[in-house]
Coordinates of C-alpha atoms in Angstrom, one line a residue:
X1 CA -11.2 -11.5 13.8
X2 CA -13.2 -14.0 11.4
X3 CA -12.7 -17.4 12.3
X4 CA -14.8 -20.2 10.4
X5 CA -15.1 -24.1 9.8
X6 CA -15.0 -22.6 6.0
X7 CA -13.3 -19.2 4.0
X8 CA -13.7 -18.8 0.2
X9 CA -12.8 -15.0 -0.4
X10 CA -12.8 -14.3 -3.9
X11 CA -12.0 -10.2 -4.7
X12 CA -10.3 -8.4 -6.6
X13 CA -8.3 -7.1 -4.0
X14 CA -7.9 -8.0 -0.2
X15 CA -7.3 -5.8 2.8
X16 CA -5.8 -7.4 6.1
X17 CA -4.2 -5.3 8.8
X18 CA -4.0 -6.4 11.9
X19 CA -6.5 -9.1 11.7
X20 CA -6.5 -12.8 11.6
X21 CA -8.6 -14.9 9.2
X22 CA -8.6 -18.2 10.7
X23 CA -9.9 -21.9 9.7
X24 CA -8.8 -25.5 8.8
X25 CA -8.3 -24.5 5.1
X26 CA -8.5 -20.9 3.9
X27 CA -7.9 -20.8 -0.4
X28 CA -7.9 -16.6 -1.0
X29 CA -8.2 -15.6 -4.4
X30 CA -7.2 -12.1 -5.1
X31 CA -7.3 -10.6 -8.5
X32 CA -4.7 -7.8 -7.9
X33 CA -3.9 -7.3 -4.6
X34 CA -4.2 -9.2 -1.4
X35 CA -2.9 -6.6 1.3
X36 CA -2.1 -8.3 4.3
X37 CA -0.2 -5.6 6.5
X38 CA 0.7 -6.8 10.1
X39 CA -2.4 -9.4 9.4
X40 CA -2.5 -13.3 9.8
X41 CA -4.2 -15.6 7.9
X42 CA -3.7 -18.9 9.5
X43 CA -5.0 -22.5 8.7
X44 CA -4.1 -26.2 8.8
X45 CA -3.4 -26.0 4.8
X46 CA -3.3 -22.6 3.2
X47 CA -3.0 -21.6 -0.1
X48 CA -2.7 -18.0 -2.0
X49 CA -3.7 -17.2 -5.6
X50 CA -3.1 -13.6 -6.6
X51 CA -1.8 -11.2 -9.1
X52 CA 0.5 -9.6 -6.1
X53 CA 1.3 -10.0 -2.3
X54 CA 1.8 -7.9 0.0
X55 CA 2.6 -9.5 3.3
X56 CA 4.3 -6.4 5.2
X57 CA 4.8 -7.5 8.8
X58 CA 2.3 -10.4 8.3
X59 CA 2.2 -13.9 8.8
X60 CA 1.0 -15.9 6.6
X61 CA 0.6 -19.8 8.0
X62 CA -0.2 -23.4 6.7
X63 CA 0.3 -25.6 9.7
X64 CA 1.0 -28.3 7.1
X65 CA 1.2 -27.1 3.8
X66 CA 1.2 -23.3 2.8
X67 CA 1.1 -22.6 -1.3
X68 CA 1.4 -19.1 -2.9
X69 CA 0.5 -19.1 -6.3
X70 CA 1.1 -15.2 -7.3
X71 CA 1.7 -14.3 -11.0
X72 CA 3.2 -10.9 -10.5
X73 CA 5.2 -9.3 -7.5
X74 CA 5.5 -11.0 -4.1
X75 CA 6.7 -9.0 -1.0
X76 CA 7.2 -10.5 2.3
X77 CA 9.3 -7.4 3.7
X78 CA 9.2 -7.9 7.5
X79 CA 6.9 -10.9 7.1
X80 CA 6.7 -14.2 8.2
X81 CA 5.4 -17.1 5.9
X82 CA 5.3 -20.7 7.6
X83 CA 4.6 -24.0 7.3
X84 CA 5.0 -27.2 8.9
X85 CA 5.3 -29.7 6.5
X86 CA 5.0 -28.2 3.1
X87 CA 5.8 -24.5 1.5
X88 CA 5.8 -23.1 -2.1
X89 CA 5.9 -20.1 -3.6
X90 CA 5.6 -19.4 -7.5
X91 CA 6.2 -15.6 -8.4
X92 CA 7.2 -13.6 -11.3
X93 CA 9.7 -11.4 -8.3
X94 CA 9.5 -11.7 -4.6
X95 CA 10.9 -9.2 -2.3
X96 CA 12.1 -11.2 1.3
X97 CA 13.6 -7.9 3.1
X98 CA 14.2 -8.5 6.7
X99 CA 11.7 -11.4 6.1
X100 CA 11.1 -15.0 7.2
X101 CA 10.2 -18.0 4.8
X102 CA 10.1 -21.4 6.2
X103 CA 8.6 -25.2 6.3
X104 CA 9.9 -27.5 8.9
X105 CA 9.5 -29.8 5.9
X106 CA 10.3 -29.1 1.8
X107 CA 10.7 -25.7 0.9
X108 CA 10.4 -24.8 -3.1
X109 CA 10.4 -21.5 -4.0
X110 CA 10.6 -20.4 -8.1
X111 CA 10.9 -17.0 -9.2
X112 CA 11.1 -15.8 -12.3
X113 CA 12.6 -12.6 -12.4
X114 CA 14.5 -10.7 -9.2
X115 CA 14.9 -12.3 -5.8
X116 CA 15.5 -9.7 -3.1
X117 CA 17.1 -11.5 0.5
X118 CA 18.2 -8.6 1.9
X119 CA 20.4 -8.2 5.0
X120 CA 18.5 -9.8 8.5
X121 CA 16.2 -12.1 6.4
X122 CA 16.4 -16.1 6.2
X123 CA 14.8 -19.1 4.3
X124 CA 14.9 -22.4 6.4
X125 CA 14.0 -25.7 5.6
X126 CA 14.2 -28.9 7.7
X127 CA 17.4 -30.5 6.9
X128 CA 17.6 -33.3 4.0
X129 CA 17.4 -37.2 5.2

């Protein structure tokens, strides 16, 4: 486990299974890959920038905002990616296959290109006022 007042990781690729990166605000930078199977990367406000995801089994978690910035492939088959008030996710495709996405506040998600929910997988947000 690495927990830390402060994470910067900046790499071109990042490895994460079955490990949790924990702290108030963890910004990951990947330049291909972050690989984040059966992992956790956890923080108060979290926020992805990356080529690609891969989130297999994972949870990725913003406690109040989570952002995922990724200008290629997402995947979140089997994962779970939560926040409390606040969630995007900007991706050229994004795989959600027996995955979870959701913010107990706004949810926006934009993809480009193919958008795979398939069957046993949900998106939630909290309902509109």
């Amino acid at each position: 486990m690495i927990k830390a007042a402060a994470l910067d990781v900046r790499a071109g690729s990042l490895v994460n299974r079955q490990g949790p990166l924990k702290r108030q605000r963890p910004d990951l930078a990947g330049g291909q890959q972050p690989g984040q199977q059966q992992g956790e990367i956890l923080g108060t406000s979290t926020g992805v920038t990356s080529a690609t995801l891969n989130n297999g089994a994972g949870l990725i978690q913003g406690d109040k905002r989570l952002t995922l910035d990724l200008s290629g492939a997402g995947s979140n088959a089997g994962g779970r990616l939560l926040a409390g008030e606040a969630l995007g996710l900007t991706a050229a495709s994004f795989d959600n296959s027996l995955g979870r996405v959701a913010s107990d506040g706004t949810l926006e998600i934009a993809v480009a290109g193919n958008c795979s929910t398939a069957t046993a997988c949900w998106v939630r947000s909290a309902p509109c006022n």
